[in-house]
Amino acid sequence: MRTAVMRRFVAPLSMIAAATLVFAGCTSSSDNAGGNGSTEKDSVSYALPAGTGPNWILPISSPDTMATHNGAIQATMYPRLFAFNGVSGTMGLDQKASAAESYEFSADNLSLTIKLADLDWSDGVPVTSRDVEFWYNLMRFNSEKAGGYSAGNIPDNITKFETVDDKTFTLTFDAVYNPDFMLANQLSLIDIMPAHAWNKTSDDGKVGDFDREEATAIEVFDYLFAEAKDMKTYATNPLWQVVAGPYKVESWSDSGEVVLTANDKYTGTDVPSIKTVTFVPFTSADAEVNAVRAGDVDYGYITAADLTNEAQFADLGYRVEPWAGWSITYMPYNFANPEMGPVYKQLYVRQALQHAVDQETISDVVWHGAAKPGYGPIPQEPDSDYISDEQKNNPYPFDLDTAAKLFADNGWTAGADGTLECTNAGTGAGQCGEGIAAGKKMEIVVTTQNGSQETDNMMAEIQSSLAKIGVTMTIDARPLDAVLTEAQTCKTGEGSCTWELVFFGTAGSWYFPAYPTGERVFAKETKWNAGQYDNPAAEEIISQMTVSTDTSIAQEYSKLLAEDLPVMWMPNPVYQVSVIKNGLDVATQDPGAEFYPQRWSWTK
C-alpha cells in the first residue's frame, strides 16, 4: 500500500488505487457432488470449501457467520459502499463493484462527502442515501451484536450522518484518520440495505423510520437477524427478494447449496455474463476432488497433495491455478479459559509451543508448497512496507531443545507418563507463573476444523512434536461452522468458554483489506479477538496505525505481535488450489478471497 498523504481531493473510484501491492499471477454437504458440471454456457457450478456451507444472507453478519463465502455471496446482491479487492492485480478500489460513484474529503479531513452510483433495487425503487443511513443507524444502535465490530471503529468513529440529497451524503468523523484506513478498512464494511423494504419490526408491520430511534432500531435489527436465521426461506421471504446487485437467490438449501440467478432488474455496470451460478457444498475435500474427476464442477479445487498429479487434471479438461491470499493463519489461545488461561498467559509457554511448530517442513511436506510459513500479524506474501524484519526472520524457529528448556527453566518437570507437570509453583524466577497450581499438567486441546487432509496431517505433526517435549495435545475436529461458533463463546456468553486453542485456517484464518491493520483481530474489544488477548502496547500501536501514514508504525506492530504471540502462528495456505474448466474465464482470483461470478464467462 502506498503511503497516503493527508489532502483534499475529489475522485471517481475508477481513478483511485488506495494500494499498490501487486500480487503475483494467481490469477469448498453431501458426499455426492450435488451440482453437475455445466452443459450450457449460461451456468457455472462452483465448489465451496469442504465442511462449509453459506448460512447467512443479511449484509450485517453475526460473529459466527463471517465466513468469506457468506460475504462474497452477499456482495452479489447488496453491493458494498466501497469495494476493495485485488482482481485487477493490485489491492485497490473497484468502482464496478462499489455502490459509491465518487467521494470528496473535506479540507481538514474530518468529513467525507459521497455520491452514490445510479443503482435501483429490484422492485424499481432507486438506491438512495437513506439506504446507507439505514445500515449506519442499525449498526450504531446494535454494534455489540454484529460480527467484526471493534470498539472505537466503525460505526463509533462516525459522529454524524448528513443527507445532502437522494444520492449524496456526508459522514463526519471523530478524528482525522489515515484516508486509506478509512476507505479500505472502515467504509468498505458498509453495505447498502433497502430501507424502504426492511425498516420494520415484523413481517406484517409497516415500514417506517424505526432505525432512527434506539429502541425501535433494536427491534428492527432483532427482526432481521431472526429472519436471516431461516435459510430455507431465503428464496421465498419477500425481504431477500429486494436486491440491488447483479444476482438474486433462486434457491438456498439447509445443506448449503446455493443457486443464484441473474437479477434482470439490475441497473449497474457490473452486468453478469453467466445467468445461473450454483455453489456446491461438500463434506470433505476428497468428495470434492472426486466430483472434479467426474467433471461435475466447473470451478473447483484440488488438495495440495494433488499438485503432484497436476497433469491428470489437465487431461480431464481443467487448468490448475493456485489462489494466493492476502492473509495470515493462526490458532488463538483462550486466555479466558478457567483452567488453562493462566498457563497460556505465560509468554514462555507460548514461546515454547511456537518453537515446537515446524512451519517450514509442514509447508513443504504437508501442504506440498501450497502454504508458506507465517510468523506474525502482517501478510508475508507479497512483501510490503508494513512487515518488520523481526517477523520476516522468524523470532521462534523450530527448535525442540529450546522449547523443552523454556519449560524446564520455569518449573515444569516430566511426570511418570511423560507429560510435563508444574513442580515449582509460584510467581518468582524459575517458577510456573501466576495462577498455575503445583501438579498442573501441560495437556492442551485444539479444536480444529475437519474436512481437510492437509489440516489433519498438520495437526498430527504438531501433536507429535509437542509430545517430544512433554506436551500432550488432544485434537477435537469439528465442522468449520461449529469451530467458528465455539471460538465466539467467550465473547457472546452463549457457551462455556472452555475451548483452549481453535483452528479455522485451512484456507487462511484472516483475510485483510488493502491496509492490513489489526483493529478487528487483536484489539481488546473486537469480536474476533476470540481469545481475549489484552496488551495495552498493542492497543496503542493498533490505534496509531489507523490515523498515521507512517509505515514504521506498522512495522512496530508487526514486531510486537510476532514476538508477543497473541496466537500460535501457523503456515498460511493458499485460499485454494483452483481447478477451472477450460473455456471458463474467471478473470483474476482475488487475493482478498472474494469472488465475482458476474465477471466469469465462457469463452468457448
XYZ file of C-alpha atoms in Angstrom:
604
model
C 0.000 0.000 0.000
C 1.360 3.403 -0.871
C 1.893 5.936 1.854
C -1.173 8.142 1.932
C -0.919 11.914 2.052
C -3.437 13.913 4.032
C -5.026 16.023 1.323
C -8.275 17.176 -0.120
C -9.323 15.564 -3.353
C -12.326 14.644 -5.446
C -12.098 11.379 -7.319
C -14.181 8.884 -9.223
C -13.415 5.442 -7.831
C -12.042 4.210 -11.120
C -9.118 6.632 -10.834
C -8.094 5.653 -7.308
C -5.874 2.776 -6.252
C -5.541 3.062 -2.483
C -2.957 0.323 -2.506
C -0.210 -0.676 -4.883
C 0.556 -4.126 -3.549
C 0.982 -6.089 -6.735
C 0.053 -9.730 -6.434
C 1.884 -12.285 -8.484
C -0.045 -14.190 -11.060
C -2.505 -16.308 -9.176
C -4.541 -15.246 -11.161
C -15.246 -25.627 -0.992
C -22.721 -31.186 2.251
C -23.094 -34.036 0.661
C -20.535 -36.570 -0.460
C -22.319 -36.567 -3.775
C -21.366 -33.667 -5.966
C -24.832 -32.171 -5.935
C -24.036 -29.732 -8.745
C -23.395 -31.238 -12.145
C -20.812 -29.587 -14.325
C -22.468 -27.109 -16.615
C -23.571 -28.282 -20.019
C -24.843 -24.838 -21.022
C -22.863 -21.654 -21.496
C -25.093 -19.634 -19.178
C -24.423 -21.580 -15.984
C -21.474 -22.416 -13.747
C -21.073 -24.742 -10.763
C -18.631 -23.573 -8.077
C -17.330 -25.871 -5.324
C -17.409 -24.458 -1.790
C -14.668 -25.180 0.775
C -15.033 -28.625 2.356
C -17.126 -28.781 5.503
C -18.690 -25.386 4.961
C -21.907 -24.008 3.590
C -23.239 -20.477 3.153
C -25.542 -19.767 6.088
C -26.201 -16.021 6.214
C -27.792 -13.559 3.786
C -28.159 -10.342 5.804
C -25.287 -7.934 4.968
C -24.700 -7.332 8.689
C -23.245 -10.622 9.920
C -23.390 -12.236 13.310
C -19.972 -13.061 14.823
C -20.232 -16.748 13.851
C -21.324 -16.206 10.230
C -18.347 -14.231 8.963
C -17.001 -16.930 6.641
C -15.590 -15.437 3.463
C -18.085 -17.149 1.167
C -21.004 -15.629 3.080
C -19.711 -12.131 2.462
C -18.868 -12.814 -1.172
C -22.368 -14.116 -1.916
C -23.980 -11.202 -0.045
C -21.983 -8.745 -2.132
C -23.531 -10.078 -5.354
C -26.923 -8.891 -4.044
C -26.128 -5.974 -1.706
C -23.131 -4.017 -3.046
C -20.638 -2.576 -0.619
C -20.309 1.180 -0.421
C -16.621 0.863 -1.304
C -15.434 -2.466 -2.678
C -11.743 -3.231 -2.289
C -10.179 -6.269 -3.888
C -7.224 -7.482 -5.891
C -8.998 -8.586 -9.058
C -7.033 -6.078 -11.114
C -3.730 -7.446 -9.837
C -3.408 -4.812 -7.114
C -5.302 -4.321 -3.874
C -7.406 -1.276 -4.622
C -10.831 0.227 -5.105
C -13.187 -1.388 -7.600
C -15.723 1.051 -8.999
C -17.898 -1.504 -10.760
C -18.448 -3.447 -7.530
C -18.976 -0.328 -5.396
C -22.221 1.482 -4.616
C -20.321 4.770 -4.373
C -19.572 6.692 -7.535
C -17.262 9.389 -6.157
C -16.107 10.945 -2.904
C -14.507 14.107 -1.515
C -12.636 14.595 1.752
C -13.046 17.949 3.471
C -10.064 20.293 3.731
C -9.488 19.245 7.340
C -10.066 15.541 6.572
C -12.715 15.381 9.299
C -15.566 14.626 6.904
C -16.213 12.859 3.631
C -18.953 13.532 1.094
C -20.015 10.544 -1.000
C -22.134 10.374 -4.137
C -23.900 7.103 -4.935
C -23.964 5.429 -8.323
C -27.225 5.101 -10.255
C -28.476 1.807 -8.872
C -32.053 0.613 -8.409
C -33.479 -2.031 -6.128
C -35.065 -4.957 -7.938
C -38.544 -3.632 -7.099
C -37.778 -0.465 -9.042
C -37.054 1.834 -6.094
C -33.812 3.813 -6.519
C -30.897 3.244 -4.157
C -30.564 6.411 -2.086
C -28.619 7.940 0.778
C -31.351 6.631 3.087
C -30.202 3.070 2.379
C -26.729 3.877 3.677
C -28.124 5.733 6.694
C -30.255 2.647 7.437
C -27.118 0.496 7.727
C -25.414 3.148 9.848
C -28.313 3.510 12.282
C -28.800 -0.227 12.732
C -25.105 -0.654 13.403
C -24.693 2.253 15.833
C -27.589 1.033 17.980
C -26.696 -2.683 17.741
C -22.927 -2.802 17.261
C -22.270 -5.284 20.072
C -24.345 -7.919 18.257
C -22.541 -7.582 14.947
C -19.574 -9.591 13.783
C -16.381 -7.695 13.048
C -17.268 -4.815 15.344
C -14.296 -3.229 17.099
C -14.992 -0.623 19.785
C -13.989 2.854 18.674
C -14.074 1.966 14.998
C -16.986 1.985 12.585
C -19.709 2.958 13.381
C -18.323 4.604 16.561
C -15.935 6.835 14.640
C -18.740 8.386 12.575
C -20.267 11.172 14.635
C -22.753 12.495 12.107
C -24.604 11.288 9.024
C -25.965 14.168 6.977
C -28.096 13.652 3.874
C -27.316 16.184 1.145
C -29.767 14.775 -1.397
C -31.085 11.400 -2.526
C -27.717 10.400 -3.946
C -25.292 12.358 -1.765
C -24.440 12.300 1.940
C -21.684 13.461 4.266
C -20.019 11.490 7.040
C -18.308 13.379 9.876
C -15.563 11.581 11.815
C -14.461 11.880 15.429
C -10.819 12.409 14.425
C -8.543 12.677 11.421
C -7.795 9.229 10.038
C -5.449 7.786 7.502
C -7.620 8.045 4.336
C -6.591 4.585 3.173
C -7.630 3.109 6.509
C -10.960 4.935 6.435
C -11.810 3.863 2.886
C -10.338 0.366 2.766
C -10.870 -0.835 6.334
C -13.894 1.119 7.540
C -16.233 2.326 4.826
C -15.715 -0.894 2.872
C -17.662 -2.574 5.702
C -20.826 -0.641 4.801
C -23.375 -2.428 2.594
C -26.368 -0.696 1.138
C -29.618 -2.149 2.502
C -33.195 -1.419 1.297
C -34.660 0.826 3.973
C -37.969 1.017 2.100
C -38.413 -2.771 2.439
C -36.537 -3.742 5.614
C -37.168 -0.864 8.036
C -39.873 -2.652 10.020
C -40.172 -4.748 13.164
C -42.315 -7.673 11.963
C -43.449 -9.430 8.795
C -46.752 -7.588 8.648
C -45.536 -4.370 10.250
C -45.461 -1.040 8.470
C -42.218 0.290 7.061
C -41.107 3.479 8.812
C -38.118 5.349 10.192
C -37.664 2.955 13.096
C -33.883 2.860 12.690
C -33.563 6.484 13.815
C -34.534 5.768 17.420
C -32.540 3.338 19.562
C -35.450 1.300 20.967
C -37.076 0.643 17.609
C -33.739 0.257 15.805
C -33.048 -2.646 18.152
C -36.418 -4.158 17.221
C -35.679 -3.855 13.513
C -32.228 -5.382 13.959
C -33.537 -8.303 16.007
C -36.320 -8.915 13.494
C -33.909 -9.017 10.542
C -31.491 -11.271 12.429
C -34.312 -13.686 13.304
C -35.427 -13.815 9.670
C -31.857 -14.355 8.483
C -31.531 -17.471 10.630
C -34.068 -19.320 8.447
C -32.022 -20.329 5.407
C -34.773 -22.419 3.835
C -36.843 -19.258 3.245
C -34.121 -17.210 1.556
C -35.619 -17.808 -1.903
C -39.203 -17.040 -0.805
C -39.035 -14.482 2.014
C -40.031 -11.100 0.494
C -37.234 -9.409 2.455
C -34.498 -11.113 0.491
C -36.135 -10.622 -2.903
C -35.240 -6.914 -2.856
C -31.659 -6.693 -4.129
C -29.549 -4.147 -5.986
C -26.648 -6.293 -7.157
C -26.183 -8.397 -10.272
C -27.654 -11.578 -8.719
C -30.548 -12.759 -6.570
C -31.321 -16.051 -4.804
C -33.037 -18.766 -6.791
C -32.659 -21.444 -4.103
C -30.781 -21.901 -0.815
C -30.839 -25.240 0.970
C -30.137 -26.127 4.591
C -27.330 -28.342 3.296
C -25.549 -25.278 1.964
C -26.212 -25.471 -1.771
C -26.978 -22.018 -3.120
C -28.224 -21.167 -6.581
C -28.008 -17.560 -7.729
C -29.684 -16.259 -10.851
C -29.006 -13.039 -12.705
C -31.025 -10.078 -11.458
C -32.891 -8.957 -14.566
C -33.690 -5.642 -12.861
C -30.031 -4.787 -12.245
C -29.140 -1.226 -13.298
C -25.418 -1.141 -12.522
C -22.422 -1.598 -14.779
C -21.214 -4.973 -13.417
C -23.623 -6.928 -15.610
C -23.285 -10.720 -15.299
C -22.297 -12.870 -18.250
C -23.349 -16.072 -16.507
C -27.072 -16.375 -15.767
C -27.005 -19.138 -13.141
C -24.308 -19.869 -10.560
C -24.572 -22.891 -8.262
C -22.450 -23.028 -5.125
C -21.980 -26.677 -4.207
C -21.069 -27.835 -0.673
C -19.013 -30.910 0.180
C -18.397 -32.758 3.423
C -14.749 -33.390 2.617
C -12.036 -32.371 0.216
C -11.884 -35.966 -1.064
C -15.559 -35.817 -2.022
C -14.988 -32.568 -3.880
C -11.935 -33.876 -5.730
C -13.944 -36.941 -6.772
C -16.557 -34.578 -8.208
C -13.824 -32.746 -10.102
C -12.537 -36.013 -11.515
C -16.087 -36.843 -12.621
C -16.400 -33.460 -14.306
C -19.273 -32.457 -12.028
C -17.993 -28.973 -11.167
C -16.784 -26.211 -13.429
C -14.789 -24.234 -10.892
C -13.433 -26.329 -8.078
C -10.258 -27.133 -6.228
C -7.896 -29.962 -5.504
C -5.904 -30.797 -2.402
C -2.343 -29.661 -2.052
C -1.272 -33.305 -2.402
C -2.892 -33.412 -5.849
C -0.380 -30.848 -7.080
C 1.981 -33.768 -7.632
C -0.513 -35.110 -10.197
C -1.403 -31.885 -11.954
C -1.262 -33.486 -15.400
C -4.253 -35.732 -14.699
C -6.482 -32.688 -14.209
C -5.232 -31.146 -17.419
C -6.200 -34.394 -19.137
C -9.698 -34.006 -17.633
C -10.091 -30.570 -19.192
C -9.109 -28.382 -16.241
C -6.349 -25.865 -15.697
C -4.753 -25.575 -12.245
C -4.406 -22.087 -10.720
C -3.380 -21.702 -7.041
C -5.366 -18.894 -5.412
C -2.985 -16.989 -3.128
C -4.389 -14.812 -0.365
C -3.586 -11.532 1.383
C -3.943 -13.325 4.704
C -2.469 -14.741 7.894
C -3.133 -18.076 9.577
C -3.067 -18.746 13.299
C -4.612 -20.552 16.295
C -5.976 -18.247 19.018
C -5.225 -19.089 22.633
C -8.145 -18.770 25.029
C -6.693 -16.532 27.712
C -10.112 -16.587 29.423
C -10.220 -20.371 29.798
C -10.839 -21.001 33.530
C -8.331 -23.884 33.689
C -5.690 -23.230 31.025
C -5.975 -19.451 30.651
C -3.323 -18.768 33.321
C -0.980 -21.174 31.515
C -1.419 -19.515 28.129
C -0.908 -16.081 29.669
C 2.718 -17.020 30.365
C 4.845 -15.780 27.471
C 7.424 -18.528 27.986
C 4.664 -21.135 27.453
C 3.611 -19.536 24.176
C 7.248 -19.244 23.128
C 7.878 -22.930 23.861
C 4.781 -24.039 21.950
C 5.700 -21.820 18.994
C 9.214 -23.291 18.893
C 7.564 -26.731 18.506
C 5.767 -25.832 15.248
C 7.953 -26.831 12.307
C 6.431 -24.417 9.820
C 8.906 -24.970 7.013
C 8.503 -28.755 6.979
C 4.720 -28.524 7.346
C 4.552 -26.074 4.421
C 6.743 -28.151 2.153
C 5.724 -31.697 3.084
C 2.153 -31.489 4.380
C 0.986 -28.668 2.111
C 3.233 -29.589 -0.842
C 4.257 -25.970 -1.221
C 0.653 -24.667 -1.192
C 1.343 -22.914 2.125
C 4.077 -20.584 3.304
C 5.393 -20.109 6.866
C 3.828 -17.195 8.713
C 5.455 -15.550 11.699
C 3.276 -12.596 12.618
C 0.263 -10.347 12.081
C 1.142 -8.918 8.637
C 0.735 -10.990 5.453
C 4.185 -12.096 4.350
C 3.455 -12.526 0.655
C 3.780 -10.406 -1.269
C 6.357 -8.326 0.551
C 5.245 -4.903 1.766
C 6.443 -1.876 3.690
C 4.384 -2.958 6.687
C 6.257 -6.095 7.714
C 9.147 -5.923 10.194
C 12.489 -7.642 9.839
C 11.769 -9.422 13.127
C 8.640 -11.023 11.685
C 10.331 -11.875 8.394
C 13.205 -13.587 10.168
C 11.015 -15.723 12.475
C 11.701 -14.962 16.148
C 10.761 -18.537 17.160
C 12.258 -21.034 14.696
C 11.556 -24.743 15.115
C 13.755 -25.900 17.990
C 12.559 -28.605 20.380
C 15.582 -28.240 22.638
C 14.836 -24.562 23.195
C 11.156 -25.371 23.751
C 11.999 -28.013 26.356
C 14.442 -25.684 28.107
C 11.815 -22.939 28.408
C 9.566 -25.313 30.341
C 12.422 -26.696 32.453
C 13.638 -23.197 33.332
C 10.168 -22.220 34.524
C 9.300 -25.000 36.942
C 7.984 -27.848 34.754
C 9.130 -31.459 35.027
C 8.051 -34.556 33.127
C 5.826 -36.844 35.173
C 5.703 -40.637 35.150
C 3.588 -40.589 31.972
C 5.992 -38.219 30.229
C 3.657 -35.221 30.420
C 5.059 -32.043 31.919
C 3.791 -31.009 35.367
C 4.263 -27.807 37.311
C 6.613 -28.808 40.129
C 7.706 -25.333 41.192
C 4.553 -23.279 41.542
C 4.768 -19.554 42.213
C 5.470 -16.254 40.556
C 9.184 -15.914 41.144
C 12.092 -16.597 38.875
C 12.149 -20.206 37.699
C 8.559 -20.806 38.778
C 5.493 -21.705 36.702
C 3.753 -18.360 36.990
C 0.650 -16.687 38.365
C -2.441 -18.854 38.611
C -0.670 -22.144 37.866
C -1.002 -24.648 40.702
C 1.505 -27.339 41.590
C 0.694 -30.534 39.726
C -0.882 -28.740 36.748
C -0.219 -30.806 33.621
C 0.682 -29.457 30.189
C -2.289 -31.018 28.467
C -3.806 -28.902 25.711
C -6.850 -29.324 23.483
C -7.015 -27.981 19.928
C -10.470 -27.609 18.388
C -9.878 -27.714 14.641
C -11.961 -27.666 11.505
C -12.346 -31.003 9.752
C -12.651 -31.917 6.078
C -9.042 -31.317 5.033
C -6.372 -33.998 4.932
C -3.687 -31.306 4.993
C -5.122 -29.806 8.171
C -5.432 -33.256 9.743
C -1.831 -34.077 8.863
C -0.600 -30.691 10.100
C -2.288 -31.174 13.464
C -0.846 -34.680 13.734
C 2.625 -33.315 13.015
C 2.302 -30.602 15.683
C 0.887 -33.171 18.128
C 3.923 -35.390 17.533
C 6.405 -32.541 18.022
C 4.737 -31.402 21.243
C 4.782 -34.935 22.637
C 8.556 -34.931 22.303
C 8.820 -32.054 24.795
C 6.196 -33.436 27.210
C 3.104 -31.551 25.993
C 0.052 -33.759 25.437
C -2.181 -32.392 22.678
C -5.726 -33.641 22.066
C -7.297 -32.937 18.662
C -11.029 -32.173 18.554
C -12.080 -31.970 14.889
C -15.432 -30.370 14.011
C -17.132 -28.716 11.012
C -15.923 -25.189 10.330
C -19.207 -23.543 11.337
C -19.066 -25.337 14.705
C -15.466 -24.211 15.245
C -16.349 -20.590 14.475
C -19.288 -20.761 16.885
C -17.112 -22.286 19.601
C -14.487 -19.603 19.125
C -17.077 -16.934 19.908
C -18.440 -18.410 23.149
C -16.287 -16.276 25.443
C -17.393 -13.137 23.628
C -21.090 -13.926 23.256
C -21.651 -15.657 26.608
C -23.543 -18.364 24.724
C -21.405 -21.283 25.823
C -18.960 -22.370 28.461
C -15.817 -20.577 27.205
C -13.839 -23.762 27.805
C -12.083 -24.106 24.460
C -8.293 -23.787 24.573
C -6.998 -23.291 21.036
C -9.090 -23.125 17.872
C -8.071 -23.509 14.240
C -10.188 -22.244 11.355
C -7.412 -21.648 8.847
C -7.478 -24.432 6.260
C -7.919 -21.664 3.683
C -6.285 -18.962 5.814
C -7.573 -17.615 9.123
C -7.955 -13.915 8.367
C -8.103 -12.040 5.071
C -7.262 -8.360 5.235
C -8.479 -5.302 3.414
C -5.838 -3.430 1.471
C -4.437 -1.886 4.651
C -3.521 -4.807 6.971
C -4.300 -3.357 10.395
C -5.297 -5.383 13.449
C -8.210 -3.482 14.950
C -10.692 -6.223 14.033
C -8.495 -9.139 15.140
C -6.201 -8.230 18.040
C -7.770 -5.149 19.605
C -9.150 -5.902 23.075
C -12.839 -5.266 22.436
C -13.177 -6.650 18.907
C -15.426 -9.659 18.309
C -12.713 -11.630 16.568
C -10.149 -11.244 19.293
C -11.677 -14.596 20.219
C -9.139 -15.498 22.915
C -9.379 -12.050 24.528
C -5.748 -11.077 24.059
C -5.109 -7.943 26.115
C -1.924 -5.951 25.591
C -2.027 -2.158 26.118
C 1.081 -1.686 23.975
C -0.614 -3.489 21.092
C -3.764 -1.414 21.608
C -1.763 1.791 21.313
C 0.045 0.747 18.144
C -3.158 -0.542 16.507
C -4.753 2.816 17.246
C -1.795 4.700 15.789
C -1.981 2.673 12.566
C -5.484 3.942 11.899
C -4.518 7.608 11.978
C -0.893 7.789 10.842
C 0.587 7.354 7.383
C 3.988 6.384 8.816
C 4.683 2.794 7.748
C 7.234 2.387 10.554
C 4.292 2.159 12.972
C 3.011 -0.881 11.098
C 6.486 -2.384 11.409
C 6.416 -1.803 15.179
C 3.053 -3.587 15.276
C 4.460 -6.428 13.182
C 7.441 -6.823 15.528
C 5.432 -6.628 18.749
C 2.843 -9.260 17.846
C 5.349 -11.552 16.149
C 7.269 -11.635 19.433
C 4.411 -11.458 21.957
C 2.448 -14.321 20.358
C -1.217 -13.395 20.880
C -1.885 -16.560 18.899
C 0.089 -19.537 17.662
C 1.364 -18.528 14.231
C 0.808 -21.189 11.584
C 1.691 -21.863 7.939
C -0.506 -19.729 5.694
C -2.178 -21.819 2.957
C -3.386 -20.524 -0.356
C -7.122 -19.895 -0.319
C -7.400 -22.923 -2.557
C -5.666 -24.706 -5.422
C -8.268 -23.964 -8.059
C -9.115 -26.190 -10.996
C -11.091 -24.401 -13.676
C -12.662 -25.976 -16.730
C -11.083 -24.984 -19.977
C -13.138 -22.274 -21.602
C -14.283 -20.724 -18.327
C -12.683 -17.313 -17.815
C -12.763 -16.278 -14.126
C -10.515 -13.234 -14.600
C -8.112 -12.800 -11.658
C -8.646 -14.691 -8.415
C -8.929 -12.027 -5.724
C -6.219 -12.211 -3.013
C -8.880 -10.955 -0.597
C -10.793 -14.224 -1.239
C -13.812 -12.523 -2.786
C -15.309 -13.993 -5.936
C -17.190 -12.087 -8.574
C -19.333 -14.533 -10.591
C -20.747 -11.679 -12.638
C -17.327 -11.386 -14.241
C -16.987 -15.041 -15.158
C -17.681 -16.016 -18.756
C -17.436 -18.933 -21.126
C -15.051 -18.261 -23.965
C -15.747 -21.441 -25.895
